[in-house]
Amino acid sequence: EPEVTQTPSHQVTQMGQEVILRCVPISNHLYFYWYRQILGQKVEFLVSFYNNEISEKSEIFDDQFSVERPDGSNFTLKIRSTKLEDSAMYFCASIGAYEQYFGPGTRLTVT
Amino acid sequence: AQSVTQLDSQVPVFEEAPVELRCNYSSSVSVYLFWYVQYPNQGLQLLLKYLSGSTLVKGINGFEAEFNKSQTSFHLRKPSVHISDTAEYFCAVTPRAPGNQFYFGTGTSLTVIP
């Protein structure tokens, strides 16, 4: 069965550093997403990406964040100048037939 | 706008007892409905989904859910829970159009007591 993959599984970074979270969506999907889940809280939408551009973004997705699809397979989330409150689980997802397939997540810890 | 309410943040239940996890939603448009399960330190796994047709949908691990349009609910049920069902359960909705984001509830932590 096809699956969404994410790397790394766990990233530890110091406050103020830049991080790039990587995702490989399912190959024939067209819509890609990033979600965030702060420990103990609900899953929150960050951004959706379609046809090589952002189609929707939430209030959380400010200038600190950016997304990119640098080639035909990878989908990245960049967080510039990380803050303590960016510590969370970040999930990538891609959509097929109205069901979003989620990756296993990257746990980001900002110290 | 869409929103999802899961009123029960924690549900303890004894092994082999039945369980119902409640989900209500609010939406100005027609939606698709989903339940996801998250085991500790893992990602989101789809339990079941309602797209159309029969309002009673069956999913993996013996779970089922019933869509009630008049009550805008999509409660999840299992007749007999197992220890391995201990996890966080999230209800989610998305508008009936491709490419829309999913809106998640705050989750229900199910703890099965031996």
PDB file of C-alpha atoms in Angstrom:
ATOM      1  CA  GLU A   1       0.000   0.000   0.000  1.00  0.00           C
ATOM      2  CA  PRO A   2       1.373   3.454  -0.843  1.00  0.00           C
ATOM      3  CA  GLU A   3       2.434   5.616   2.050  1.00  0.00           C
ATOM      4  CA  VAL A   4       3.617   9.089   2.896  1.00  0.00           C
ATOM      5  CA  THR A   5       7.100   9.167   4.366  1.00  0.00           C
ATOM      6  CA  GLN A   6       8.748  11.851   6.471  1.00  0.00           C
ATOM      7  CA  THR A   7      12.305  12.533   7.542  1.00  0.00           C
ATOM      8  CA  PRO A   8      13.720  12.908  10.070  1.00  0.00           C
ATOM      9  CA  SER A   9      11.536  11.181  12.632  1.00  0.00           C
ATOM     10  CA  HIS A  10      12.931  13.396  15.371  1.00  0.00           C
ATOM     11  CA  GLN A  11      14.748  16.707  15.060  1.00  0.00           C
ATOM     12  CA  VAL A  12      16.303  18.605  17.932  1.00  0.00           C
ATOM     13  CA  THR A  13      17.371  22.168  17.277  1.00  0.00           C
ATOM     14  CA  GLN A  14      18.363  25.250  19.188  1.00  0.00           C
ATOM     15  CA  MET A  15      16.159  28.287  19.336  1.00  0.00           C
ATOM     16  CA  GLY A  16      16.855  30.615  16.426  1.00  0.00           C
ATOM     17  CA  GLN A  17      18.074  27.909  14.099  1.00  0.00           C
ATOM     18  CA  GLU A  18      16.458  26.992  10.796  1.00  0.00           C
ATOM     19  CA  VAL A  19      15.032  23.520  10.219  1.00  0.00           C
ATOM     20  CA  ILE A  20      13.763  21.759   7.127  1.00  0.00           C
ATOM     21  CA  LEU A  21      11.269  18.950   7.500  1.00  0.00           C
ATOM     22  CA  ARG A  22      10.994  16.624   4.544  1.00  0.00           C
ATOM     23  CA  CYS A  23       8.104  14.628   3.170  1.00  0.00           C
ATOM     24  CA  VAL A  24       7.598  12.321   0.239  1.00  0.00           C
ATOM     25  CA  PRO A  25       3.864  12.297  -0.620  1.00  0.00           C
ATOM     26  CA  ILE A  26       2.130   9.525  -2.520  1.00  0.00           C
ATOM     27  CA  SER A  27       3.269   9.799  -6.109  1.00  0.00           C
ATOM     28  CA  ASN A  28       0.010  10.400  -7.980  1.00  0.00           C
ATOM     29  CA  HIS A  29      -1.520  12.753  -5.429  1.00  0.00           C
ATOM     30  CA  LEU A  30      -1.975  16.409  -6.286  1.00  0.00           C
ATOM     31  CA  TYR A  31      -2.687  18.160  -2.969  1.00  0.00           C
ATOM     32  CA  PHE A  32      -0.168  18.284  -0.179  1.00  0.00           C
ATOM     33  CA  TYR A  33      -0.505  19.509   3.380  1.00  0.00           C
ATOM     34  CA  TRP A  34       1.373  20.238   6.548  1.00  0.00           C
ATOM     35  CA  TYR A  35      -0.276  19.941   9.947  1.00  0.00           C
ATOM     36  CA  ARG A  36       1.078  20.542  13.425  1.00  0.00           C
ATOM     37  CA  GLN A  37       0.220  18.888  16.721  1.00  0.00           C
ATOM     38  CA  ILE A  38       1.559  20.461  19.893  1.00  0.00           C
ATOM     39  CA  LEU A  39       1.907  17.843  22.629  1.00  0.00           C
ATOM     40  CA  GLY A  40      -1.472  16.982  24.095  1.00  0.00           C
ATOM     41  CA  GLN A  41      -3.385  19.206  21.719  1.00  0.00           C
ATOM     42  CA  LYS A  42      -5.350  18.730  18.543  1.00  0.00           C
ATOM     43  CA  VAL A  43      -4.006  18.496  15.030  1.00  0.00           C
ATOM     44  CA  GLU A  44      -3.881  21.963  13.445  1.00  0.00           C
ATOM     45  CA  PHE A  45      -3.773  22.806   9.760  1.00  0.00           C
ATOM     46  CA  LEU A  46      -0.774  24.824   8.609  1.00  0.00           C
ATOM     47  CA  VAL A  47      -0.797  24.961   4.829  1.00  0.00           C
ATOM     48  CA  SER A  48      -1.997  23.270   1.669  1.00  0.00           C
ATOM     49  CA  PHE A  49      -0.099  23.161  -1.610  1.00  0.00           C
ATOM     50  CA  TYR A  50      -1.424  22.534  -5.099  1.00  0.00           C
ATOM     51  CA  ASN A  51       0.009  23.016  -8.536  1.00  0.00           C
ATOM     52  CA  ASN A  52       3.291  24.248  -7.119  1.00  0.00           C
ATOM     53  CA  GLU A  53       1.822  27.004  -5.008  1.00  0.00           C
ATOM     54  CA  ILE A  54       0.166  27.556  -1.665  1.00  0.00           C
ATOM     55  CA  SER A  55      -3.592  27.149  -1.982  1.00  0.00           C
ATOM     56  CA  GLU A  56      -4.531  27.850   1.635  1.00  0.00           C
ATOM     57  CA  LYS A  57      -2.731  28.690   4.854  1.00  0.00           C
ATOM     58  CA  SER A  58      -3.720  29.164   8.460  1.00  0.00           C
ATOM     59  CA  GLU A  59      -2.933  32.001  10.830  1.00  0.00           C
ATOM     60  CA  ILE A  60      -0.156  29.872  12.271  1.00  0.00           C
ATOM     61  CA  PHE A  61       1.645  29.828   8.934  1.00  0.00           C
ATOM     62  CA  ASP A  62       3.355  33.189   9.140  1.00  0.00           C
ATOM     63  CA  ASP A  63       6.517  34.497   7.500  1.00  0.00           C
ATOM     64  CA  GLN A  64       8.578  32.167   9.642  1.00  0.00           C
ATOM     65  CA  PHE A  65       7.312  29.228   7.580  1.00  0.00           C
ATOM     66  CA  SER A  66       7.717  28.313   3.949  1.00  0.00           C
ATOM     67  CA  VAL A  67       6.955  25.271   1.815  1.00  0.00           C
ATOM     68  CA  GLU A  68       8.519  24.035  -1.341  1.00  0.00           C
ATOM     69  CA  ARG A  69       8.329  21.161  -3.771  1.00  0.00           C
ATOM     70  CA  PRO A  70      11.884  21.268  -5.070  1.00  0.00           C
ATOM     71  CA  ASP A  71      11.493  18.230  -7.318  1.00  0.00           C
ATOM     72  CA  GLY A  72       8.788  15.803  -8.376  1.00  0.00           C
ATOM     73  CA  SER A  73       8.781  13.848  -5.150  1.00  0.00           C
ATOM     74  CA  ASN A  74       9.814  15.870  -2.097  1.00  0.00           C
ATOM     75  CA  PHE A  75       7.667  18.376  -0.219  1.00  0.00           C
ATOM     76  CA  THR A  76       9.436  20.417   2.427  1.00  0.00           C
ATOM     77  CA  LEU A  77       8.491  22.659   5.320  1.00  0.00           C
ATOM     78  CA  LYS A  78      11.097  25.198   6.352  1.00  0.00           C
ATOM     79  CA  ILE A  79      10.935  26.953   9.696  1.00  0.00           C
ATOM     80  CA  ARG A  80      13.242  29.943   9.956  1.00  0.00           C
ATOM     81  CA  SER A  81      14.505  31.093  13.334  1.00  0.00           C
ATOM     82  CA  THR A  82      12.744  28.438  15.401  1.00  0.00           C
ATOM     83  CA  LYS A  83      11.064  29.348  18.679  1.00  0.00           C
ATOM     84  CA  LEU A  84      10.391  27.210  21.734  1.00  0.00           C
ATOM     85  CA  GLU A  85       6.703  27.150  20.883  1.00  0.00           C
ATOM     86  CA  ASP A  86       7.474  25.525  17.530  1.00  0.00           C
ATOM     87  CA  SER A  87       8.140  22.294  19.411  1.00  0.00           C
ATOM     88  CA  ALA A  88       5.501  19.917  18.090  1.00  0.00           C
ATOM     89  CA  MET A  89       4.790  16.946  15.909  1.00  0.00           C
ATOM     90  CA  TYR A  90       4.611  17.947  12.256  1.00  0.00           C
ATOM     91  CA  PHE A  91       2.578  15.791   9.899  1.00  0.00           C
ATOM     92  CA  CYS A  92       2.699  15.823   6.153  1.00  0.00           C
ATOM     93  CA  ALA A  93      -0.327  14.592   4.216  1.00  0.00           C
ATOM     94  CA  SER A  94      -1.362  14.084   0.636  1.00  0.00           C
ATOM     95  CA  ILE A  95      -4.845  13.585  -0.679  1.00  0.00           C
ATOM     96  CA  GLY A  96      -6.403  10.964  -2.858  1.00  0.00           C
ATOM     97  CA  ALA A  97     -10.150  10.448  -3.269  1.00  0.00           C
ATOM     98  CA  TYR A  98     -10.972  12.758  -0.356  1.00  0.00           C
ATOM     99  CA  GLU A  99      -8.946  10.759   2.130  1.00  0.00           C
ATOM    100  CA  GLN A 100      -5.809  12.368   3.417  1.00  0.00           C
ATOM    101  CA  TYR A 101      -2.920  10.001   3.872  1.00  0.00           C
ATOM    102  CA  PHE A 102      -0.772  11.126   6.764  1.00  0.00           C
ATOM    103  CA  GLY A 103       2.897  10.542   7.217  1.00  0.00           C
ATOM    104  CA  PRO A 104       4.287   9.233  10.515  1.00  0.00           C
ATOM    105  CA  GLY A 105       5.328  12.726  11.572  1.00  0.00           C
ATOM    106  CA  THR A 106       8.492  14.522  12.563  1.00  0.00           C
ATOM    107  CA  ARG A 107       8.858  15.399  16.220  1.00  0.00           C
ATOM    108  CA  LEU A 108      10.550  18.793  16.415  1.00  0.00           C
ATOM    109  CA  THR A 109      12.084  19.764  19.731  1.00  0.00           C
ATOM    110  CA  VAL A 110      13.369  23.318  20.090  1.00  0.00           C
ATOM    111  CA  THR A 111      15.669  23.880  23.049  1.00  0.00           C
TER     112      THR A 111
ATOM    113  CA  ALA B   1     -16.610  27.538   8.405  1.00  0.00           C
ATOM    114  CA  GLN B   2     -16.275  24.079   9.844  1.00  0.00           C
ATOM    115  CA  SER B   3     -15.673  22.950  13.404  1.00  0.00           C
ATOM    116  CA  VAL B   4     -15.577  19.635  15.218  1.00  0.00           C
ATOM    117  CA  THR B   5     -16.429  19.032  18.843  1.00  0.00           C
ATOM    118  CA  GLN B   6     -15.372  16.010  20.808  1.00  0.00           C
ATOM    119  CA  LEU B   7     -16.979  16.549  24.176  1.00  0.00           C
ATOM    120  CA  ASP B   8     -15.208  13.726  25.983  1.00  0.00           C
ATOM    121  CA  SER B   9     -11.518  14.433  26.423  1.00  0.00           C
ATOM    122  CA  GLN B  10     -10.921  11.205  28.336  1.00  0.00           C
ATOM    123  CA  VAL B  11     -12.890   7.971  28.326  1.00  0.00           C
ATOM    124  CA  PRO B  12     -11.878   5.121  30.627  1.00  0.00           C
ATOM    125  CA  VAL B  13     -13.569   1.797  29.939  1.00  0.00           C
ATOM    126  CA  PHE B  14     -13.084  -1.746  31.144  1.00  0.00           C
ATOM    127  CA  GLU B  15     -11.803  -4.383  28.769  1.00  0.00           C
ATOM    128  CA  GLU B  16     -14.553  -6.141  26.781  1.00  0.00           C
ATOM    129  CA  ALA B  17     -17.052  -3.382  27.598  1.00  0.00           C
ATOM    130  CA  PRO B  18     -18.686  -1.331  24.826  1.00  0.00           C
ATOM    131  CA  VAL B  19     -17.583   2.220  24.130  1.00  0.00           C
ATOM    132  CA  GLU B  20     -18.925   5.249  22.312  1.00  0.00           C
ATOM    133  CA  LEU B  21     -16.797   8.266  21.480  1.00  0.00           C
ATOM    134  CA  ARG B  22     -18.854  11.287  20.580  1.00  0.00           C
ATOM    135  CA  CYS B  23     -18.276  13.676  17.708  1.00  0.00           C
ATOM    136  CA  ASN B  24     -20.422  16.599  16.633  1.00  0.00           C
ATOM    137  CA  TYR B  25     -19.643  18.941  13.809  1.00  0.00           C
ATOM    138  CA  SER B  26     -20.734  22.290  12.494  1.00  0.00           C
ATOM    139  CA  SER B  27     -20.523  23.208   8.849  1.00  0.00           C
ATOM    140  CA  SER B  28     -22.149  25.549   6.354  1.00  0.00           C
ATOM    141  CA  VAL B  29     -21.494  23.064   3.537  1.00  0.00           C
ATOM    142  CA  SER B  30     -21.738  19.332   3.076  1.00  0.00           C
ATOM    143  CA  VAL B  31     -18.798  17.446   4.494  1.00  0.00           C
ATOM    144  CA  TYR B  32     -17.060  14.128   4.535  1.00  0.00           C
ATOM    145  CA  LEU B  33     -16.373  12.678   7.986  1.00  0.00           C
ATOM    146  CA  PHE B  34     -13.496  10.664   9.340  1.00  0.00           C
ATOM    147  CA  TRP B  35     -12.164   9.038  12.479  1.00  0.00           C
ATOM    148  CA  TYR B  36      -8.425   8.675  13.003  1.00  0.00           C
ATOM    149  CA  VAL B  37      -6.569   6.815  15.735  1.00  0.00           C
ATOM    150  CA  GLN B  38      -3.195   7.819  17.102  1.00  0.00           C
ATOM    151  CA  TYR B  39      -1.196   5.384  19.188  1.00  0.00           C
ATOM    152  CA  PRO B  40       1.485   6.815  21.489  1.00  0.00           C
ATOM    153  CA  ASN B  41       4.346   8.412  19.593  1.00  0.00           C
ATOM    154  CA  GLN B  42       2.884   7.426  16.243  1.00  0.00           C
ATOM    155  CA  GLY B  43       1.134   9.102  13.347  1.00  0.00           C
ATOM    156  CA  LEU B  44      -2.530   9.220  12.393  1.00  0.00           C
ATOM    157  CA  GLN B  45      -4.167   6.060  11.127  1.00  0.00           C
ATOM    158  CA  LEU B  46      -7.536   6.122   9.382  1.00  0.00           C
ATOM    159  CA  LEU B  47     -10.177   4.110  11.237  1.00  0.00           C
ATOM    160  CA  LEU B  48     -13.140   4.791   8.991  1.00  0.00           C
ATOM    161  CA  LYS B  49     -14.773   7.411   6.808  1.00  0.00           C
ATOM    162  CA  TYR B  50     -18.190   8.493   5.653  1.00  0.00           C
ATOM    163  CA  LEU B  51     -18.407   9.803   2.101  1.00  0.00           C
ATOM    164  CA  SER B  52     -21.937   8.858   1.034  1.00  0.00           C
ATOM    165  CA  GLY B  53     -24.445   6.024   1.072  1.00  0.00           C
ATOM    166  CA  SER B  54     -25.245   4.010   4.183  1.00  0.00           C
ATOM    167  CA  THR B  55     -25.015   6.122   7.299  1.00  0.00           C
ATOM    168  CA  LEU B  56     -23.484   3.246   9.252  1.00  0.00           C
ATOM    169  CA  VAL B  57     -19.874   2.758   8.302  1.00  0.00           C
ATOM    170  CA  LYS B  58     -17.566   0.036   9.471  1.00  0.00           C
ATOM    171  CA  GLY B  59     -13.868   0.476   9.909  1.00  0.00           C
ATOM    172  CA  ILE B  60     -10.809  -1.381  11.040  1.00  0.00           C
ATOM    173  CA  ASN B  61     -10.342  -3.070  14.408  1.00  0.00           C
ATOM    174  CA  GLY B  62     -14.078  -3.638  14.883  1.00  0.00           C
ATOM    175  CA  PHE B  63     -15.014   0.038  15.057  1.00  0.00           C
ATOM    176  CA  GLU B  64     -18.084   1.529  13.432  1.00  0.00           C
ATOM    177  CA  ALA B  65     -19.638   4.971  13.263  1.00  0.00           C
ATOM    178  CA  GLU B  66     -23.024   6.332  12.362  1.00  0.00           C
ATOM    179  CA  PHE B  67     -23.596   9.565  10.500  1.00  0.00           C
ATOM    180  CA  ASN B  68     -26.628  11.452  11.752  1.00  0.00           C
ATOM    181  CA  LYS B  69     -27.291  14.466   9.569  1.00  0.00           C
ATOM    182  CA  SER B  70     -30.111  15.913  11.661  1.00  0.00           C
ATOM    183  CA  GLN B  71     -27.982  15.828  14.803  1.00  0.00           C
ATOM    184  CA  THR B  72     -24.758  16.639  12.929  1.00  0.00           C
ATOM    185  CA  SER B  73     -23.052  13.792  14.705  1.00  0.00           C
ATOM    186  CA  PHE B  74     -20.662  11.007  13.789  1.00  0.00           C
ATOM    187  CA  HIS B  75     -20.197   8.943  16.934  1.00  0.00           C
ATOM    188  CA  LEU B  76     -17.691   6.115  17.016  1.00  0.00           C
ATOM    189  CA  ARG B  77     -18.587   2.808  18.648  1.00  0.00           C
ATOM    190  CA  LYS B  78     -17.093  -0.540  19.445  1.00  0.00           C
ATOM    191  CA  PRO B  79     -19.095  -3.319  21.116  1.00  0.00           C
ATOM    192  CA  SER B  80     -16.160  -4.815  23.012  1.00  0.00           C
ATOM    193  CA  VAL B  81     -12.866  -3.019  23.535  1.00  0.00           C
ATOM    194  CA  HIS B  82      -9.440  -4.530  23.909  1.00  0.00           C
ATOM    195  CA  ILE B  83      -6.379  -3.292  25.769  1.00  0.00           C
ATOM    196  CA  SER B  84      -4.771  -2.532  22.414  1.00  0.00           C
ATOM    197  CA  ASP B  85      -7.505   0.033  21.689  1.00  0.00           C
ATOM    198  CA  THR B  86      -5.930   2.399  24.200  1.00  0.00           C
ATOM    199  CA  ALA B  87      -5.071   5.431  22.093  1.00  0.00           C
ATOM    200  CA  GLU B  88      -6.107   8.949  21.124  1.00  0.00           C
ATOM    201  CA  TYR B  89      -9.046   9.186  18.727  1.00  0.00           C
ATOM    202  CA  PHE B  90      -9.661  12.169  16.482  1.00  0.00           C
ATOM    203  CA  CYS B  91     -12.799  13.034  14.562  1.00  0.00           C
ATOM    204  CA  ALA B  92     -12.286  15.130  11.414  1.00  0.00           C
ATOM    205  CA  VAL B  93     -14.361  16.726   8.671  1.00  0.00           C
ATOM    206  CA  THR B  94     -13.557  18.181   5.294  1.00  0.00           C
ATOM    207  CA  PRO B  95     -15.814  20.019   2.838  1.00  0.00           C
ATOM    208  CA  ARG B  96     -17.064  17.978  -0.099  1.00  0.00           C
ATOM    209  CA  ALA B  97     -14.636  19.352  -2.606  1.00  0.00           C
ATOM    210  CA  PRO B  98     -11.132  18.223  -3.454  1.00  0.00           C
ATOM    211  CA  GLY B  99      -8.180  19.916  -1.895  1.00  0.00           C
ATOM    212  CA  ASN B 100      -9.788  21.218   1.265  1.00  0.00           C
ATOM    213  CA  GLN B 101      -8.083  20.951   4.611  1.00  0.00           C
ATOM    214  CA  PHE B 102      -9.242  18.633   7.329  1.00  0.00           C
ATOM    215  CA  TYR B 103     -10.679  20.111  10.509  1.00  0.00           C
ATOM    216  CA  PHE B 104      -9.910  18.037  13.576  1.00  0.00           C
ATOM    217  CA  GLY B 105     -11.547  17.756  16.950  1.00  0.00           C
ATOM    218  CA  THR B 106      -9.492  18.035  20.104  1.00  0.00           C
ATOM    219  CA  GLY B 107      -9.330  14.289  20.493  1.00  0.00           C
ATOM    220  CA  THR B 108     -10.601  11.705  22.961  1.00  0.00           C
ATOM    221  CA  SER B 109      -8.142   9.682  24.964  1.00  0.00           C
ATOM    222  CA  LEU B 110      -9.507   6.151  25.310  1.00  0.00           C
ATOM    223  CA  THR B 111      -8.008   4.120  28.133  1.00  0.00           C
ATOM    224  CA  VAL B 112      -8.959   0.475  28.358  1.00  0.00           C
ATOM    225  CA  ILE B 113      -8.677  -0.875  31.881  1.00  0.00           C
ATOM    226  CA  PRO B 114      -7.832  -4.562  32.332  1.00  0.00           C
TER     227      PRO B 114
END
